[in-house]
PDB file of C-alpha atoms in Angstrom:
ATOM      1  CA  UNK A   9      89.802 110.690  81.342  1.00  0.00           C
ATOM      2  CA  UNK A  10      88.694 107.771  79.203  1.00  0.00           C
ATOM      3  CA  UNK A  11      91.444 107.136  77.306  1.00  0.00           C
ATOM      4  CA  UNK A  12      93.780 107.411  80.551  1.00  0.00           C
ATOM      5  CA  UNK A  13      91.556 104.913  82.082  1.00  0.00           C
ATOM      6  CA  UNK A  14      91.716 102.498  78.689  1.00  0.00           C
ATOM      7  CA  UNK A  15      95.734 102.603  79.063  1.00  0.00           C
ATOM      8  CA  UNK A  16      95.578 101.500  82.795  1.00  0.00           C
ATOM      9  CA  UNK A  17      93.332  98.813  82.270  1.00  0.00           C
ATOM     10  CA  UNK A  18      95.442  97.233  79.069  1.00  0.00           C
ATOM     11  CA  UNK A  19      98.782  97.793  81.860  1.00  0.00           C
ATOM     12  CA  UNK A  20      96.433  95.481  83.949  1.00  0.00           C
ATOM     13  CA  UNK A  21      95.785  98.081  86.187  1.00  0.00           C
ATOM     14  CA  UNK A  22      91.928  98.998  87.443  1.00  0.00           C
ATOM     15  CA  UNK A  23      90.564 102.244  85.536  1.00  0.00           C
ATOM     16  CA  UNK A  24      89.860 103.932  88.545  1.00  0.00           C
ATOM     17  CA  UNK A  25      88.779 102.914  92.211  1.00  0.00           C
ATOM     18  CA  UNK A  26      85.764  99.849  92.307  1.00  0.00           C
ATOM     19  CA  UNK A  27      83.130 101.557  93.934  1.00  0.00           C
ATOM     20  CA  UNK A  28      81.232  98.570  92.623  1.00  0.00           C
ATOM     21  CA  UNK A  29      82.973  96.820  95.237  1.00  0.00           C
ATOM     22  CA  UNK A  30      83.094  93.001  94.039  1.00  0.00           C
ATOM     23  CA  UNK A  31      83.990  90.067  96.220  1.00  0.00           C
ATOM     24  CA  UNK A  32      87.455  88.997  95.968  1.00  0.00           C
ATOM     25  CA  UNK A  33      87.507  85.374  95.060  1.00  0.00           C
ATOM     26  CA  UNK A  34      91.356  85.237  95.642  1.00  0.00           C
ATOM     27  CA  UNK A  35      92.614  83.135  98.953  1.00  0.00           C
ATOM     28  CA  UNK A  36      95.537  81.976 101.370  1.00  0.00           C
ATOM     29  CA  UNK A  37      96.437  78.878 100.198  1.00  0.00           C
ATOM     30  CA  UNK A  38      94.815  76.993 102.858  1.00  0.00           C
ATOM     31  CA  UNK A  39      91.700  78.548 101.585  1.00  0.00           C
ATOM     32  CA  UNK A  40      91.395  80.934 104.068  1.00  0.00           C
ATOM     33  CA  UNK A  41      89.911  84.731 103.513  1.00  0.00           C
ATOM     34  CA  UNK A  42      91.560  86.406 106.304  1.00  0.00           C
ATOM     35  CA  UNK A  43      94.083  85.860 109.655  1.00  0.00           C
ATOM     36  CA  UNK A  44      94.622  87.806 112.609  1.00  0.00           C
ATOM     37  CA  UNK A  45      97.674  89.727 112.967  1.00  0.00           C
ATOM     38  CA  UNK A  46      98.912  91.754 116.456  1.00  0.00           C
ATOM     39  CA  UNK A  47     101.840  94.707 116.120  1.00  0.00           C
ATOM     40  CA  UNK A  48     103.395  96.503 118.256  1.00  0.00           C
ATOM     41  CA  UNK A  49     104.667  93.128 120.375  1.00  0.00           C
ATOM     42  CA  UNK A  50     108.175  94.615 121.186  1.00  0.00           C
ATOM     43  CA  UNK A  51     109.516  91.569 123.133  1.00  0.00           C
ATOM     44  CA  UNK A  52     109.342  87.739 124.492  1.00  0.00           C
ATOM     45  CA  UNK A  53     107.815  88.379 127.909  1.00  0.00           C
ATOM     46  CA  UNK A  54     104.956  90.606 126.060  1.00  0.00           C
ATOM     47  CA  UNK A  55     104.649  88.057 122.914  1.00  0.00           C
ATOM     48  CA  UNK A  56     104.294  85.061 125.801  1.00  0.00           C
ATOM     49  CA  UNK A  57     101.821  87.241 127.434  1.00  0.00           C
ATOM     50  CA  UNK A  58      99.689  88.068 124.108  1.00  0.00           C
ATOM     51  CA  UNK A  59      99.787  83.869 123.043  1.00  0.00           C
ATOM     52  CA  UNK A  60      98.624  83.105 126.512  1.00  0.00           C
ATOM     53  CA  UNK A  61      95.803  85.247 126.622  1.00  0.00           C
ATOM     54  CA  UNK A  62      94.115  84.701 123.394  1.00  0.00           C
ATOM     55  CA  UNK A  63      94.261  81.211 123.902  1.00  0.00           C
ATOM     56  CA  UNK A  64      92.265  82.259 127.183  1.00  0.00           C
ATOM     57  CA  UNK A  65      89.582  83.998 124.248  1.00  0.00           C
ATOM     58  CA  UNK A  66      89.513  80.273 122.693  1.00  0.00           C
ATOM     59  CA  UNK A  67      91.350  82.199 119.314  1.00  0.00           C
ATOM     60  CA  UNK A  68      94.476  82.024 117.653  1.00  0.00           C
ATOM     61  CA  UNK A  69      96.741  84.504 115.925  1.00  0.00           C
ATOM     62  CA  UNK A  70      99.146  83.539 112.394  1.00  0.00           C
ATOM     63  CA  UNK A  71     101.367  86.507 112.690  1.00  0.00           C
ATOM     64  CA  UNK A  72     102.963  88.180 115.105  1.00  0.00           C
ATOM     65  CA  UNK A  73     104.616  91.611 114.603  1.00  0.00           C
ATOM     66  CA  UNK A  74     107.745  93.558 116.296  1.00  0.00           C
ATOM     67  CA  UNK A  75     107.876  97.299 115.025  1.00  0.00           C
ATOM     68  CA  UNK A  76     110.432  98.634 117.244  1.00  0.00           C
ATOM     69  CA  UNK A  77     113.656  97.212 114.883  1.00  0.00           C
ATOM     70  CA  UNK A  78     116.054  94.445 115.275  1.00  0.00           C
ATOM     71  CA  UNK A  79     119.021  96.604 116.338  1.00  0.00           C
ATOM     72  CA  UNK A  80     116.784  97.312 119.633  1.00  0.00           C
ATOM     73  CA  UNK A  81     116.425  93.226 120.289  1.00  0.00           C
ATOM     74  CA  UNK A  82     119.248  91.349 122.261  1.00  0.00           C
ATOM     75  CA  UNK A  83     120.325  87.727 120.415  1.00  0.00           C
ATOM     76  CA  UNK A  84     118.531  86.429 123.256  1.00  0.00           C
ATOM     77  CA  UNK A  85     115.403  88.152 122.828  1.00  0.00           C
ATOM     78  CA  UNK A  86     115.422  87.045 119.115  1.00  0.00           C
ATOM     79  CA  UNK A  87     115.482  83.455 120.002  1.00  0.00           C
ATOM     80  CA  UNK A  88     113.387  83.587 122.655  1.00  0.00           C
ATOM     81  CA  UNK A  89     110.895  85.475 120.376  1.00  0.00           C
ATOM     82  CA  UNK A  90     111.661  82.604 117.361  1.00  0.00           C
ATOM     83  CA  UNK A  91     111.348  79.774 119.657  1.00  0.00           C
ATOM     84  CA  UNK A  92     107.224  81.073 121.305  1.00  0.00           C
ATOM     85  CA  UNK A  93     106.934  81.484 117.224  1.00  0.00           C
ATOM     86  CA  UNK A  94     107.583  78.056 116.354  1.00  0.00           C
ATOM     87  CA  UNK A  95     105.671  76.545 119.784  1.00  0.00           C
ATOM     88  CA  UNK A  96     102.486  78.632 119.111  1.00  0.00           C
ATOM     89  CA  UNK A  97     102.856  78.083 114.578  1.00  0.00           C
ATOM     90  CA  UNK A  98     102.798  81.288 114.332  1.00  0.00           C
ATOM     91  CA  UNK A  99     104.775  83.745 111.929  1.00  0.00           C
ATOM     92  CA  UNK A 100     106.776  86.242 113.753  1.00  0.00           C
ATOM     93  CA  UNK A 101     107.578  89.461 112.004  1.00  0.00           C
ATOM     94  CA  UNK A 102     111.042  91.942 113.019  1.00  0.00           C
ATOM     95  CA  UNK A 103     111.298  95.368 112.164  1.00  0.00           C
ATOM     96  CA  UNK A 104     114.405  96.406 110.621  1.00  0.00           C
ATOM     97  CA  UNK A 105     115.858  98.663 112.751  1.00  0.00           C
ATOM     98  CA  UNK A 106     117.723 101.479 110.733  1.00  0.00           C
ATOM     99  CA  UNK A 107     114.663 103.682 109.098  1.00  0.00           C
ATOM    100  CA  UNK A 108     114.651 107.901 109.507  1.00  0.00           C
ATOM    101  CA  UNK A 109     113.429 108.220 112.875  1.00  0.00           C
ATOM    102  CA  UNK A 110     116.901 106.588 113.969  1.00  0.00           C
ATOM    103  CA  UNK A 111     118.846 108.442 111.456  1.00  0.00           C
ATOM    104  CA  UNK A 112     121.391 110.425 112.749  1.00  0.00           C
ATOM    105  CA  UNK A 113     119.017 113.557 110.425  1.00  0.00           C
ATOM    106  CA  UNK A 114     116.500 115.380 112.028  1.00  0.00           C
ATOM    107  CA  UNK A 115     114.912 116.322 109.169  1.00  0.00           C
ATOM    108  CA  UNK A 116     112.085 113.519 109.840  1.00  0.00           C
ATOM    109  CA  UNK A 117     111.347 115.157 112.899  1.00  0.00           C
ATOM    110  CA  UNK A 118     110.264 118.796 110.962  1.00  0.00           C
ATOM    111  CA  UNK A 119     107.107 119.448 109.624  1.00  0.00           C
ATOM    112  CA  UNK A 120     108.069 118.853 106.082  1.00  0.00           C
ATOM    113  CA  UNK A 121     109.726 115.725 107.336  1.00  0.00           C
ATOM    114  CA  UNK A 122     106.964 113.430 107.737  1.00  0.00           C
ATOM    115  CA  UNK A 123     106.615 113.066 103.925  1.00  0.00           C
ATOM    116  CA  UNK A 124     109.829 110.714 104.125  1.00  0.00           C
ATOM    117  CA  UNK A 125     108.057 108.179 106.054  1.00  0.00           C
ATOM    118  CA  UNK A 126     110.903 105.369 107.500  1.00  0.00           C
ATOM    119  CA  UNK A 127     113.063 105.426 104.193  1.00  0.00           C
ATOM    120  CA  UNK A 128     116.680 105.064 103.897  1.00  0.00           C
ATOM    121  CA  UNK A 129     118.539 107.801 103.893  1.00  0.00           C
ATOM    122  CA  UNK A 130     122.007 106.892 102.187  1.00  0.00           C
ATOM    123  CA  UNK A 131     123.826 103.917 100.882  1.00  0.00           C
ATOM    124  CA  UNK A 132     125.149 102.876 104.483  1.00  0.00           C
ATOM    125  CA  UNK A 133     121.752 102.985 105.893  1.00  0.00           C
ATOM    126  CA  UNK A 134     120.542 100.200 103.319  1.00  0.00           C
ATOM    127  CA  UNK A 135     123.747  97.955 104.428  1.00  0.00           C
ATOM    128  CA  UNK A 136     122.641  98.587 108.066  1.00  0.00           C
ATOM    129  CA  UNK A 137     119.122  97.635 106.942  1.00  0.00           C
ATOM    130  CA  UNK A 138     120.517  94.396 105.467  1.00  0.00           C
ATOM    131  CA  UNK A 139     122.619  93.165 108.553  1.00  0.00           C
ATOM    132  CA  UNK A 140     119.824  93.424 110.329  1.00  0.00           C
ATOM    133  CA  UNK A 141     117.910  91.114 108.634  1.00  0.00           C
ATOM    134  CA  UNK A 142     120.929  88.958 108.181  1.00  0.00           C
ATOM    135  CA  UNK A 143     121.310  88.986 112.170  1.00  0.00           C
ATOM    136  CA  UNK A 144     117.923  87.931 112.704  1.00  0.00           C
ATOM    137  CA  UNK A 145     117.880  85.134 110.088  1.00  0.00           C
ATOM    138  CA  UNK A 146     121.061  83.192 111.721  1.00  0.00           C
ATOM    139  CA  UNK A 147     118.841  82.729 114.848  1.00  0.00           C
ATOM    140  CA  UNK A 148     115.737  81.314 112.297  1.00  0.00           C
ATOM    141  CA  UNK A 149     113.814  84.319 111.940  1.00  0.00           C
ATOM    142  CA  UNK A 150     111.950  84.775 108.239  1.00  0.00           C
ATOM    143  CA  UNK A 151     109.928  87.141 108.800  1.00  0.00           C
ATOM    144  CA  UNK A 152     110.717  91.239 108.168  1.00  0.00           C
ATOM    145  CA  UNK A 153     108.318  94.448 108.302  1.00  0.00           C
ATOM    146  CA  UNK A 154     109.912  96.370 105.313  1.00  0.00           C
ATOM    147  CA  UNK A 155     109.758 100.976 105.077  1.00  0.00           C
ATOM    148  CA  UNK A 156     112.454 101.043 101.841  1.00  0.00           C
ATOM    149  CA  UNK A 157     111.363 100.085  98.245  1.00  0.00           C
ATOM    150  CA  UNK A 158     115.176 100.540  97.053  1.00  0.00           C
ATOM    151  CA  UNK A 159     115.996  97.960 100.224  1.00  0.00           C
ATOM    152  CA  UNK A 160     113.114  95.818  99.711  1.00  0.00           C
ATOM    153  CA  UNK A 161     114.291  95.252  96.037  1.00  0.00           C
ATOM    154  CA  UNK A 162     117.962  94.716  97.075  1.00  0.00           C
ATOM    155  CA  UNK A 163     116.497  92.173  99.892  1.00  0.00           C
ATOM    156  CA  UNK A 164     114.600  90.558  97.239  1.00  0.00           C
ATOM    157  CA  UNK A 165     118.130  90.442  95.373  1.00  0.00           C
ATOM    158  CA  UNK A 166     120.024  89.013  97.970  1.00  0.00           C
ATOM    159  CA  UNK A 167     117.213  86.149  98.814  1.00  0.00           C
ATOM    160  CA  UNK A 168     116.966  85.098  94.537  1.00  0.00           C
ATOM    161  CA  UNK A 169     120.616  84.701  94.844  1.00  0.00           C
ATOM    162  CA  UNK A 170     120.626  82.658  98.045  1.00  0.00           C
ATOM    163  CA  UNK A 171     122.593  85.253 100.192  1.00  0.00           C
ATOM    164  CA  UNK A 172     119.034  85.091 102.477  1.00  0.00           C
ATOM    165  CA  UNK A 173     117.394  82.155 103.118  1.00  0.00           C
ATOM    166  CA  UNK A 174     114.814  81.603 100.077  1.00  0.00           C
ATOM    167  CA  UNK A 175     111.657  81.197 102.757  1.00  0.00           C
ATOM    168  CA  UNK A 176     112.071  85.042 104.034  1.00  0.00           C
ATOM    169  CA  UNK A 177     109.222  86.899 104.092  1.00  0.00           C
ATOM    170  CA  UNK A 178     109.295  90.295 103.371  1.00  0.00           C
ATOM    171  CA  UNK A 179     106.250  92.323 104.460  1.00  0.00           C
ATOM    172  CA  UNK A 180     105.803  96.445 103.359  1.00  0.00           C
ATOM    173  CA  UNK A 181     104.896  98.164 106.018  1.00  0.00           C
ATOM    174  CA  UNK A 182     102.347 101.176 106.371  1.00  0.00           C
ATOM    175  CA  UNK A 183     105.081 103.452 106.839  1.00  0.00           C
ATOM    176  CA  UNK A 184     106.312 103.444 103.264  1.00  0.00           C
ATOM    177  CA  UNK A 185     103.157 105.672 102.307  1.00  0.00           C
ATOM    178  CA  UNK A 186     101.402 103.942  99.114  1.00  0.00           C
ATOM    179  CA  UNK A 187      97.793 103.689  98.887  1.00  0.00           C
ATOM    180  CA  UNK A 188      96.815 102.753  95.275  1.00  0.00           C
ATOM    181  CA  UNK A 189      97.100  99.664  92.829  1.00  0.00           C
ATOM    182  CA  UNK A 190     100.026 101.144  90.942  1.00  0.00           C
ATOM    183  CA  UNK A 191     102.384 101.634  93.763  1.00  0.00           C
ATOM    184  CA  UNK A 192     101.303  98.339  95.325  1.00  0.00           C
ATOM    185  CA  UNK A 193     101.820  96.306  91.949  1.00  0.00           C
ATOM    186  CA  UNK A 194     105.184  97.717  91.742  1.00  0.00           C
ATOM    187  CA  UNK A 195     105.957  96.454  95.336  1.00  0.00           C
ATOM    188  CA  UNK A 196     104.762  93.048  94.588  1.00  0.00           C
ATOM    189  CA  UNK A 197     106.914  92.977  91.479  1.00  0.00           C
ATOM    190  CA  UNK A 198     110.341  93.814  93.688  1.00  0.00           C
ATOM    191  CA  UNK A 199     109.476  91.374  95.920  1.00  0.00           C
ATOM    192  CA  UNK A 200     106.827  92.301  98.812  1.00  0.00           C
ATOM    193  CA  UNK A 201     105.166  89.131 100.134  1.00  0.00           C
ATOM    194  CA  UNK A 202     101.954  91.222 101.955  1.00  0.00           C
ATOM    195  CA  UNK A 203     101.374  94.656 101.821  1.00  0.00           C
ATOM    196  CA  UNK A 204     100.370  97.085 104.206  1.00  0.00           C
ATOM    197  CA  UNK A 205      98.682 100.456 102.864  1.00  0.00           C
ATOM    198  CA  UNK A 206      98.176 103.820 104.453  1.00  0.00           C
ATOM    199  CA  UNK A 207      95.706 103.205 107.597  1.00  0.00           C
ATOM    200  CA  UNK A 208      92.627 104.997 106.068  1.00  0.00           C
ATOM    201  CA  UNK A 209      92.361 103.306 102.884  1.00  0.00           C
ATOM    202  CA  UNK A 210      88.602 103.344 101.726  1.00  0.00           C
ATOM    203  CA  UNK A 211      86.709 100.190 100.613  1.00  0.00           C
ATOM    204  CA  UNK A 212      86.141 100.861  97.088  1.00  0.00           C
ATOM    205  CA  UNK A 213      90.395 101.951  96.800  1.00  0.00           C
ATOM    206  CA  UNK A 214      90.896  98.975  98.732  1.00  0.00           C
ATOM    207  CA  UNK A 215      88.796  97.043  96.188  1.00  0.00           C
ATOM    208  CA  UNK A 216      90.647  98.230  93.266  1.00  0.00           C
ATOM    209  CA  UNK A 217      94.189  97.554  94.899  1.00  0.00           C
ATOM    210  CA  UNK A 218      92.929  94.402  95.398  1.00  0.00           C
ATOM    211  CA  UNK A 219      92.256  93.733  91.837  1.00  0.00           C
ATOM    212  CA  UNK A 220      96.429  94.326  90.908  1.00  0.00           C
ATOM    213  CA  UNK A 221      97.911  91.960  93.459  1.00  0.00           C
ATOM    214  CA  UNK A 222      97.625  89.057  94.257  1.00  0.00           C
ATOM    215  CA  UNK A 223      99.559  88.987  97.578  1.00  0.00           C
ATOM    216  CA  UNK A 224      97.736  89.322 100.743  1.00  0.00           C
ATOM    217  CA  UNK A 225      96.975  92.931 102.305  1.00  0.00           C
ATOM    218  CA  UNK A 226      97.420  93.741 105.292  1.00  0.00           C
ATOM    219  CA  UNK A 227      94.707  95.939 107.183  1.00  0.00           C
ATOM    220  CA  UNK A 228      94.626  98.151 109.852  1.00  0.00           C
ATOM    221  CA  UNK A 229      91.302  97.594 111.862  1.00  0.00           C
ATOM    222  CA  UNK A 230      92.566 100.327 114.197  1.00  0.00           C
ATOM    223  CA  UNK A 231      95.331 102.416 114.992  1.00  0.00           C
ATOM    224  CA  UNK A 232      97.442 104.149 117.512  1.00  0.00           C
ATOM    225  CA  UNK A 233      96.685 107.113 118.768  1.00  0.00           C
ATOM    226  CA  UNK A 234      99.800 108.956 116.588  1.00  0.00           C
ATOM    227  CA  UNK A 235      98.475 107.618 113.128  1.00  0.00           C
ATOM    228  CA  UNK A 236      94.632 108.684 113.966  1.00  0.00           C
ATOM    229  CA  UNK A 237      93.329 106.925 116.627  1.00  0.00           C
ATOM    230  CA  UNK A 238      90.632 105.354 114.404  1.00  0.00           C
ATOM    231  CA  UNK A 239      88.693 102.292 115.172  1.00  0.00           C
ATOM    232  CA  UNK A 240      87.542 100.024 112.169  1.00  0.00           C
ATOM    233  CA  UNK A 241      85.868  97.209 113.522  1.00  0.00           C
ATOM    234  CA  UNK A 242      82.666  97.442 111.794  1.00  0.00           C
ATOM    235  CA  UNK A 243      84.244  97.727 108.379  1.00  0.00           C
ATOM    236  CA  UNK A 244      86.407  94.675 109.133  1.00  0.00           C
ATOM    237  CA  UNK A 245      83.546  92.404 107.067  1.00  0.00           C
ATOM    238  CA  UNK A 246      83.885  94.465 104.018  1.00  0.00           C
ATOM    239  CA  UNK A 247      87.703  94.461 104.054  1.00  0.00           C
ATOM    240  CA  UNK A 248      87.520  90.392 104.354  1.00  0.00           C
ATOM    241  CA  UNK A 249      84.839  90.352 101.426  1.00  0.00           C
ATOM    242  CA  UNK A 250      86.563  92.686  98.872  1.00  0.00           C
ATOM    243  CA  UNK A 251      90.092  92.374  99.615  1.00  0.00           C
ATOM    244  CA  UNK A 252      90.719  88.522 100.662  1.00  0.00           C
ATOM    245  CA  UNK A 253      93.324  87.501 101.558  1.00  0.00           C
ATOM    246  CA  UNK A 254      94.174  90.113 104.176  1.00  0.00           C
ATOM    247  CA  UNK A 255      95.700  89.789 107.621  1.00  0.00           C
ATOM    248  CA  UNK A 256      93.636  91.865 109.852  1.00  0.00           C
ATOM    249  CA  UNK A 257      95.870  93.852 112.216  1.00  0.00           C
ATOM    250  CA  UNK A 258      94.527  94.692 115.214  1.00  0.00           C
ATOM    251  CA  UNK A 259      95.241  95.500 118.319  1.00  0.00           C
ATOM    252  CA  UNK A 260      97.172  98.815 117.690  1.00  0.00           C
ATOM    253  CA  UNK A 261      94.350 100.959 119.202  1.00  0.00           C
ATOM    254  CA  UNK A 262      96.130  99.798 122.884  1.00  0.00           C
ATOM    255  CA  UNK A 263      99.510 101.925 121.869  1.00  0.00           C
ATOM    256  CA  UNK A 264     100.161 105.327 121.778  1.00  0.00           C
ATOM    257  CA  UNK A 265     102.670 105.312 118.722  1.00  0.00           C
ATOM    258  CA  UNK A 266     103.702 102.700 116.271  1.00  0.00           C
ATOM    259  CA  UNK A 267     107.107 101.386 118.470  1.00  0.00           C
ATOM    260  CA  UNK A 268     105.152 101.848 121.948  1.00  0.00           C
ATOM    261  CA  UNK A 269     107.088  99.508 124.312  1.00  0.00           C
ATOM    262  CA  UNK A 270     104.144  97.327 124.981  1.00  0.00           C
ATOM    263  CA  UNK A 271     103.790  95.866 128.431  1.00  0.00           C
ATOM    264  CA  UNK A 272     102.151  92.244 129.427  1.00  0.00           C
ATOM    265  CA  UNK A 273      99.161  94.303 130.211  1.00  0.00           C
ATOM    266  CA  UNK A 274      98.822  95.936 126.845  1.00  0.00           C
ATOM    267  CA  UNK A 275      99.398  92.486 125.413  1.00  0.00           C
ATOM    268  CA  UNK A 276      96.131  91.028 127.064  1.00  0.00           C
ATOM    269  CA  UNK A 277      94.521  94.161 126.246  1.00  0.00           C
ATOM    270  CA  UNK A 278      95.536  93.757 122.445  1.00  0.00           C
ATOM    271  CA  UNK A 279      94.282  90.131 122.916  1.00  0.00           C
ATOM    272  CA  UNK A 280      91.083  91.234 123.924  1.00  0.00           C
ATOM    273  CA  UNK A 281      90.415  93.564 120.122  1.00  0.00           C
ATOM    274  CA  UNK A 282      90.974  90.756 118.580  1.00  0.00           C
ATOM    275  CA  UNK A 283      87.951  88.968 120.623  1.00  0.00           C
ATOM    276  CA  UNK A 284      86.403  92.281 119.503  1.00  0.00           C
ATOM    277  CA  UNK A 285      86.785  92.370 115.865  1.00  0.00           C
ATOM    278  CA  UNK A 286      86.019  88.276 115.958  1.00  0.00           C
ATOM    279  CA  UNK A 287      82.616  89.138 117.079  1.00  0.00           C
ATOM    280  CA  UNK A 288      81.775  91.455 114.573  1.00  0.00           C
ATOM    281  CA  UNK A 289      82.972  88.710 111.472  1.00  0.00           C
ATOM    282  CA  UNK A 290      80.757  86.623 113.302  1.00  0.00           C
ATOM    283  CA  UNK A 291      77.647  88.333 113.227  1.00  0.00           C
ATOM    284  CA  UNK A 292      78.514  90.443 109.970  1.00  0.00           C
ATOM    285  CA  UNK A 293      79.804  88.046 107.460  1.00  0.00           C
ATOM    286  CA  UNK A 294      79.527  84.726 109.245  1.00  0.00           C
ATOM    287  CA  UNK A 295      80.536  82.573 106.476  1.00  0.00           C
ATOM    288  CA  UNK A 296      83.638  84.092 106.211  1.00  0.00           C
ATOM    289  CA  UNK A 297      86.682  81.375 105.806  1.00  0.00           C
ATOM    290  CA  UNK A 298      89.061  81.732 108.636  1.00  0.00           C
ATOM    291  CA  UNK A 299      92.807  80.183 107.872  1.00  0.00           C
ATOM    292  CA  UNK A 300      93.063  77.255 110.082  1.00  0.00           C
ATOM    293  CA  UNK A 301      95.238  77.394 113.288  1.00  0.00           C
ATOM    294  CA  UNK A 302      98.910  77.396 111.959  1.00  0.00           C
ATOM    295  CA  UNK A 303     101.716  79.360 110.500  1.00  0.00           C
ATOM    296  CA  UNK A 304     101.598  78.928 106.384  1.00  0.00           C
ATOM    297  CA  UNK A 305     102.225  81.208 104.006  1.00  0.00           C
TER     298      UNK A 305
END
């Protein structure tokens, strides 16, 4: 396997997975390690409800994510949502909303289905995909969860040749499936802006990934009960330490499924994991850098 390894390594690529585990000495560019992040906030009376409460924790969040899609939002709902966004400085994330499971196939539904992910199925479904985003941009929204490479690339496209606002931010969601530095280098070079790899990534594949981007990753420190169920928490120093910057999503342990339509009580309850997993960076790797209170990029 050397001489497989050798060619990786001269592509810029890790040989294999760091089991050494080094510390990442790349950063946000306020100097920050890692943020918080909260999914699964499906609406403006639940995003009001999450702000509110972890200000009652004495915390803050930079990014807030909606996974159920655009196309399920009202224009109201997307300024309401944009306007809490810009009051609280934090970044607010929309799904797009055409992906398989609202394809008019069923084929995502079947056993051998699954392997699919969210993709695109069909030229129309990518033009769908893009008026979404374009919808949600007139109202001041820059912030996307991505589940196509071939859209993300032609989003990319459209935002180098000004047909998207240049500040959009185009973040590769979980769903996609990758889990390894080749596949995450390639979405970085189309035009990903954070990344978002397969829930049970280990440390030491998390390490190497780590060492071919240079975009921050975000991390699952739990999960619905449909993608596992598992709880992270006590890893959540490690993944700061060898994988900086990362937004730490959390939170998702409080759903059932990734587009659970999350009430105001779920929202505190989210609110409250992210007290959780605060404690733990606290006593575990205490002189980790938190970004300071404020939406930057």
């Amino acid at each position: 396997m050397k001489a497989t390894r050798d060619f990786l390594e001269k592509l810029g690529m890790p040989g294999g997975d760091l089991y050494t585990l080094p510390t990442s000495d790349k950063r946000f560019d306020d100097g920050g390690q890692y943020r918080f992040e909260v999914p699964g906030i499906q609406g403006p009376k639940v995003m009001e409800a999450l702000l509110e409460e972890i200000d009652k924790y004495g915390l803050y969040l930079h990014r807030v994510t909606q996974t159920k899609g655009i196309m399920s939002l009202a224009d109201s709902d997307i300024e309401a949502m944009v306007k809490l966004a810009q009051q609280a400085n934090v970044e607010l994330i929309l799904a797009i909303g055409p992906r398989a499971t609202t394809d008019t196939s069923a084929s995502v539904n079947t056993p051998e289905g699954v392997r699919m992910g969210y993709r695109l199925r069909g030229q129309e479904q990518v033009v769908r995909a893009i008026e979404d985003v374009k919808r949600a941009a007139a109202f001041g929204c820059r912030g996307f969860l991505v589940y196509d490479e071939g859209c993300l690339w032609a989003l990319n496209e459209m935002r180098k040749a000004g047909e998207l606002p240049a500040d959009c931010h185009f973040k590769v969601s979980a769903h996609t499936g990758f889990g390894n530095p080749c596949s995450a280098h390639l979405l970085e070079s189309i035009g990903a802006d954070s990344l978002n790899p397969v829930r049970d990534i280990q440390l030491q594949m998390l390490s190497a990934m780590r060492a071919a981007v240079n975009v921050p990753i975000d991390i699952h420190t739990e999960n619905p009960k449909s993608t596992g169920g598992f709880i992270r928490h006590y890893e959540v120093p490690e993944f700061i330490r060898v994988a900086a910057p990362v937004y730490l999503k959390t939170g998702g342990s409080v759903a059932q499924t990734h587009s659970w339509d999350s009430t105001t009580d779920d929202a505190k309850k989210r609110a409250k994991q992210v007290s959780l997993v605060k404690r733990v960076i606290d006593t575990y790797y205490p002189e980790a850098i938190w970004s300071p209170k404020g939406f930057k990029k």
